[in-house]
Amino acid sequence: MAAMIPNLDIDLMKTFLAISDTGSFTRAAEEVNKTQSAVSMQMKRLEETLGRPLFARDGRASRFTPDGERLIEYARRLVALNDEAVSTFTRPELTGTVRFGTPDDYADRFLPEILARFARTHPLVTVDVDCVSTSVLYERTRRGEMDLSLVTFGCDIVTDEPVRREPLVWVTSSRHSTHLLEVVPVAVSHAGCEWRSMVLKSLEKLGRKYRIAYSSPNSNAVNAAVQSGLAVGAVPDLCVRPGMRVLTEKDGFPPLGTFDIGLVRKPGRPSSAVEALARHVTDSLANLNSSGMMAAE
């Protein structure tokens, strides 16, 4: 008979996170309203439950072992799910406000569907949406000005919460042959954008002559230049719009590669409303099909 898997105590998880968030056993004890010796005993119980050391002595201080570092994200998810479950039964509806950010590239294509689904399950949560570039969202979220942001990984922006890997594809107007020009005009985003970097590196590797005809942090402006036949561009496969034609290796444009989309959160423990929206975004993106629509529920 297989050995029983032990259960993790949520109270131990909350104390463990308090240590992570405050940086010490002493300050954690104050936050969870326990003595320092009680906190130490709780962490010993947690290590015994998992059969792994979670803390290592570093002089007079303690630091996390690699296993302790790994446990932090699991602990956050367990505590958040526990708190949301309890809240569901102790108050009628989850409430609050979530400051959510996403680049307009994603907002135009699938945010309406995501928000509509979230509103059906959490009607009393207000979602305050800000649509700016990934680099701006990343900085604002790290400073605590946003609760949660959906960002494009790359150009030094990486989080530990990827939710989708997506191919970047070449596009041109379906009514024009702009890609056949000797010097290809390209429409790209602002400097520092991962997609811009992928496009320019690919053109240089191909030895293809090009000029940057349009550059804008606004995806609508870039897409308009492509759809009007004024330039060749690149968009995520799920963001290809009517009036665009995908260029392939047969057209002289080999694959650009893939990039990751993920979530970044403000520092500290997230609210139940933030966790609920994060799970909803993750699940929704996982169910997107190539046309940018949600798979049937």
Coordinates of C-alpha atoms in Angstrom, one line a residue:
M1 CA 0.0 0.0 0.0
A2 CA 1.4 3.4 -1.0
A3 CA 2.5 5.7 1.8
M4 CA 0.1 8.5 2.7
I5 CA 1.2 12.0 1.5
P6 CA 1.2 14.3 4.5
N7 CA -0.9 17.5 4.5
L8 CA 0.5 20.9 4.6
D9 CA -0.8 23.1 7.5
I10 CA -2.1 26.5 6.1
D11 CA -1.0 28.2 9.4
L12 CA 2.5 26.9 8.8
M13 CA 2.4 28.2 5.3
K14 CA 1.3 31.7 6.5
T15 CA 4.1 31.9 9.0
F16 CA 6.6 30.7 6.3
L17 CA 5.4 33.4 4.0
A18 CA 5.7 36.0 6.7
I19 CA 9.4 35.0 7.1
S20 CA 9.8 35.4 3.3
D21 CA 8.0 38.8 3.2
T22 CA 9.7 40.3 6.2
G23 CA 13.1 38.8 5.9
S24 CA 13.5 37.5 9.5
F25 CA 12.0 35.2 12.1
T26 CA 11.7 38.1 14.5
R27 CA 9.7 40.4 12.3
A28 CA 7.6 37.4 11.1
A29 CA 6.7 36.6 14.6
E30 CA 5.4 40.1 15.1
E31 CA 3.3 39.9 11.9
V32 CA 1.7 36.5 12.8
N33 CA 1.3 37.5 16.4
K34 CA 3.4 34.6 17.8
T35 CA 6.6 34.4 19.8
Q36 CA 9.9 33.9 18.0
S37 CA 10.3 30.4 19.6
A38 CA 6.8 29.5 18.4
V39 CA 7.7 30.5 14.8
S40 CA 10.9 28.5 15.0
M41 CA 8.9 25.5 16.2
Q42 CA 6.4 25.9 13.4
M43 CA 9.2 25.9 10.8
K44 CA 10.8 22.8 12.4
R45 CA 7.4 21.1 12.0
L46 CA 7.2 22.2 8.4
E47 CA 10.7 20.9 7.6
E48 CA 9.7 17.6 9.3
T49 CA 6.5 17.4 7.2
L50 CA 8.4 17.9 4.0
G51 CA 11.5 16.0 5.0
R52 CA 13.7 18.8 3.6
P53 CA 15.7 21.6 5.3
L54 CA 14.1 24.9 4.4
F55 CA 16.5 27.2 6.2
A56 CA 20.3 27.3 6.5
R57 CA 22.3 29.2 9.1
D58 CA 24.3 32.1 7.8
G59 CA 26.2 33.5 10.7
R60 CA 23.6 34.6 13.3
A61 CA 20.9 34.9 10.5
S62 CA 19.0 32.3 8.5
R63 CA 18.5 32.1 4.8
F64 CA 16.4 29.9 2.6
T65 CA 17.8 26.7 1.2
P66 CA 17.1 26.0 -2.5
D67 CA 14.1 23.9 -1.3
G68 CA 12.9 26.8 0.8
E69 CA 13.1 29.1 -2.2
R70 CA 11.1 26.6 -4.2
L71 CA 8.4 26.4 -1.5
I72 CA 7.6 30.1 -1.5
E73 CA 5.5 30.1 -4.7
Y74 CA 3.7 26.9 -3.7
A75 CA 2.9 28.5 -0.3
R76 CA 1.6 31.7 -1.9
R77 CA -0.8 29.7 -4.1
L78 CA -2.0 27.4 -1.2
V79 CA -2.6 30.4 1.1
A80 CA -4.4 32.4 -1.6
L81 CA -6.6 29.5 -2.6
N82 CA -7.4 28.8 1.1
D83 CA -8.3 32.4 1.7
E84 CA -10.5 32.6 -1.4
A85 CA -12.3 29.3 -0.5
V86 CA -13.0 30.6 3.0
S87 CA -14.1 34.0 1.7
T88 CA -16.5 32.3 -0.7
F89 CA -18.5 30.8 2.2
T90 CA -18.0 33.5 4.8
R91 CA -19.2 36.4 2.6
P92 CA -21.6 36.4 -0.3
E93 CA -19.2 37.6 -3.0
L94 CA -15.5 38.3 -3.5
T95 CA -15.1 42.1 -3.6
G96 CA -12.4 44.7 -4.1
T97 CA -10.5 46.4 -6.9
V98 CA -7.7 45.0 -9.0
R99 CA -5.3 47.3 -10.9
F100 CA -4.5 45.2 -14.0
G101 CA -2.2 46.1 -16.8
T102 CA -1.7 44.7 -20.3
P103 CA -0.1 46.0 -23.5
D104 CA -2.7 47.1 -26.0
D105 CA -1.6 44.3 -28.4
Y106 CA -3.3 41.8 -26.0
A107 CA -6.0 44.1 -24.8
D108 CA -7.5 44.6 -28.3
R109 CA -7.5 40.9 -29.1
F110 CA -8.7 38.9 -26.1
L111 CA -9.1 41.1 -23.0
P112 CA -12.8 41.7 -23.6
E113 CA -13.5 38.0 -23.5
I114 CA -11.4 37.5 -20.4
L115 CA -13.0 40.4 -18.5
A116 CA -16.5 39.2 -19.6
R117 CA -15.9 35.8 -18.1
F118 CA -14.3 37.2 -15.0
A119 CA -17.3 39.5 -14.4
R120 CA -19.7 36.6 -14.6
T121 CA -17.9 34.7 -11.8
H122 CA -16.8 37.8 -9.7
P123 CA -19.4 40.5 -10.4
L124 CA -18.5 42.6 -7.4
V125 CA -14.8 42.9 -8.2
T126 CA -13.8 46.1 -10.0
V127 CA -11.0 45.7 -12.6
D128 CA -9.1 48.9 -13.3
V129 CA -7.3 48.3 -16.6
D130 CA -4.3 50.2 -17.9
C131 CA -3.0 49.5 -21.4
V132 CA 0.7 50.6 -21.8
S133 CA 3.9 49.0 -22.9
T134 CA 5.4 45.9 -21.2
S135 CA 8.4 47.9 -19.9
V136 CA 6.2 50.5 -18.3
L137 CA 3.8 47.9 -16.8
Y138 CA 6.8 45.9 -15.4
E139 CA 8.2 48.9 -13.6
R140 CA 4.8 50.1 -12.3
T141 CA 4.0 46.7 -11.0
R142 CA 7.3 46.2 -9.3
R143 CA 6.8 49.6 -7.6
G144 CA 3.4 48.5 -6.4
E145 CA 1.4 50.9 -8.6
M146 CA -0.3 47.9 -10.4
D147 CA -1.5 44.8 -8.7
L148 CA -1.1 42.4 -11.6
S149 CA 0.2 42.8 -15.2
L150 CA 0.3 40.6 -18.3
V151 CA 3.6 41.2 -20.0
T152 CA 5.9 40.0 -22.8
F153 CA 9.0 38.4 -21.6
G154 CA 12.4 39.4 -23.1
C155 CA 14.7 42.4 -23.1
D156 CA 15.5 41.8 -19.4
I157 CA 11.9 41.3 -18.4
V158 CA 11.4 37.9 -17.0
T159 CA 9.0 36.6 -14.2
D160 CA 8.5 33.2 -12.7
E161 CA 4.9 33.0 -13.9
P162 CA 4.8 32.3 -17.7
V163 CA 1.3 31.5 -18.9
R164 CA 1.7 31.0 -22.7
R165 CA 4.4 30.6 -25.4
E166 CA 3.4 32.2 -28.7
P167 CA 5.0 32.3 -32.2
L168 CA 5.7 35.7 -33.6
V169 CA 4.8 35.8 -37.3
W170 CA 5.6 38.1 -40.2
V171 CA 2.5 39.9 -41.7
T172 CA 1.8 42.1 -44.6
S173 CA -1.3 43.6 -46.2
S174 CA -3.5 41.0 -47.9
R175 CA -4.1 43.5 -50.7
H176 CA -0.5 44.6 -51.3
S177 CA 3.0 43.2 -52.1
T178 CA 5.0 45.4 -49.8
H179 CA 7.3 42.5 -48.9
L180 CA 8.6 42.3 -52.5
L181 CA 10.2 45.7 -52.4
E182 CA 14.0 45.8 -52.7
V183 CA 14.3 47.7 -49.5
V184 CA 11.6 46.4 -47.2
P185 CA 9.7 49.1 -45.1
V186 CA 9.0 47.7 -41.6
A187 CA 6.7 48.8 -38.9
V188 CA 7.9 48.1 -35.4
S189 CA 7.2 48.9 -31.8
H190 CA 9.3 51.2 -29.6
A191 CA 13.0 50.5 -28.7
G192 CA 13.3 47.9 -26.0
C193 CA 10.4 45.8 -27.3
E194 CA 11.2 42.1 -27.6
W195 CA 9.2 41.8 -30.9
R196 CA 11.2 44.7 -32.4
S197 CA 14.4 43.1 -31.4
M198 CA 13.3 39.7 -33.0
V199 CA 12.3 41.5 -36.3
L200 CA 15.5 43.5 -36.7
K201 CA 17.8 40.6 -35.8
S202 CA 16.1 38.4 -38.3
L203 CA 16.4 40.9 -41.1
E204 CA 20.0 41.5 -40.4
K205 CA 20.7 37.7 -40.3
L206 CA 18.9 37.3 -43.7
G207 CA 21.0 40.2 -45.1
R208 CA 17.8 41.8 -46.2
K209 CA 17.8 45.5 -46.9
Y210 CA 15.2 47.3 -44.8
R211 CA 14.2 50.6 -43.4
I212 CA 12.2 51.4 -40.3
A213 CA 9.2 53.1 -41.9
Y214 CA 7.0 53.3 -38.8
S215 CA 7.8 53.0 -35.1
S216 CA 5.2 53.3 -32.3
P217 CA 4.6 51.9 -28.9
N218 CA 0.9 51.7 -29.9
S219 CA 0.0 48.4 -31.7
N220 CA -2.9 50.0 -33.5
A221 CA -0.6 52.4 -35.2
V222 CA 1.8 49.7 -36.2
N223 CA -1.0 47.4 -37.4
A224 CA -2.6 50.2 -39.4
A225 CA 0.6 50.7 -41.3
V226 CA 0.7 47.0 -42.1
Q227 CA -2.9 46.7 -43.1
S228 CA -2.6 49.8 -45.4
G229 CA 0.3 48.2 -47.3
L230 CA 2.8 50.8 -46.0
A231 CA 5.1 48.3 -44.2
V232 CA 5.8 44.7 -43.2
G233 CA 5.4 43.9 -39.5
A234 CA 5.3 41.1 -37.0
V235 CA 2.5 40.2 -34.6
P236 CA 1.8 37.2 -32.3
D237 CA 0.0 34.5 -34.2
L238 CA -3.1 34.9 -32.0
C239 CA -3.2 38.6 -32.9
V240 CA -3.3 38.3 -36.7
R241 CA -6.1 40.6 -37.9
P242 CA -8.4 40.7 -40.9
G243 CA -6.6 42.3 -43.8
M244 CA -3.3 40.8 -42.9
R245 CA -1.5 38.0 -44.6
V246 CA 1.1 35.9 -42.8
L247 CA 4.4 35.7 -44.7
T248 CA 6.3 32.4 -44.6
E249 CA 9.7 31.0 -45.8
K250 CA 8.2 30.7 -49.3
D251 CA 7.9 34.5 -49.3
G252 CA 11.5 34.9 -48.1
F253 CA 10.6 35.4 -44.5
P254 CA 11.6 32.4 -42.3
P255 CA 10.1 31.9 -38.9
L256 CA 10.9 34.6 -36.3
G257 CA 10.6 32.2 -33.3
T258 CA 8.5 32.3 -30.2
F259 CA 8.2 34.4 -27.1
D260 CA 6.6 34.0 -23.7
I261 CA 3.7 35.9 -22.2
G262 CA 3.5 35.9 -18.4
L263 CA 2.2 37.6 -15.3
V264 CA 4.1 39.9 -12.9
R265 CA 2.7 40.9 -9.5
K266 CA 3.4 43.7 -7.1
P267 CA 5.6 42.8 -4.1
G268 CA 3.9 41.4 -1.0
R269 CA 1.0 39.1 -0.5
P270 CA -1.8 39.5 -3.1
S271 CA -5.4 39.9 -2.3
S272 CA -7.9 37.1 -3.0
A273 CA -9.3 39.3 -5.8
V274 CA -5.9 39.6 -7.4
E275 CA -5.4 35.8 -7.1
A276 CA -8.8 35.1 -8.7
L277 CA -8.1 37.3 -11.7
A278 CA -4.6 35.9 -12.1
R279 CA -6.0 32.3 -12.3
H280 CA -8.7 33.5 -14.7
V281 CA -6.1 35.1 -17.0
T282 CA -3.9 32.0 -16.9
D283 CA -6.8 29.6 -17.6
S284 CA -8.2 31.8 -20.4
L285 CA -4.8 32.2 -22.2
A286 CA -4.2 28.5 -21.9
N287 CA -7.5 27.9 -23.8
L288 CA -6.9 30.4 -26.6
N289 CA -6.9 28.9 -30.0
S290 CA -5.0 30.2 -33.0
S291 CA -7.8 32.6 -34.0
G292 CA -7.4 34.4 -30.7
M293 CA -10.8 33.2 -29.4
M294 CA -11.4 31.2 -26.3
A295 CA -12.0 27.4 -26.5
A296 CA -15.5 26.3 -25.6
E297 CA -16.0 25.8 -21.9

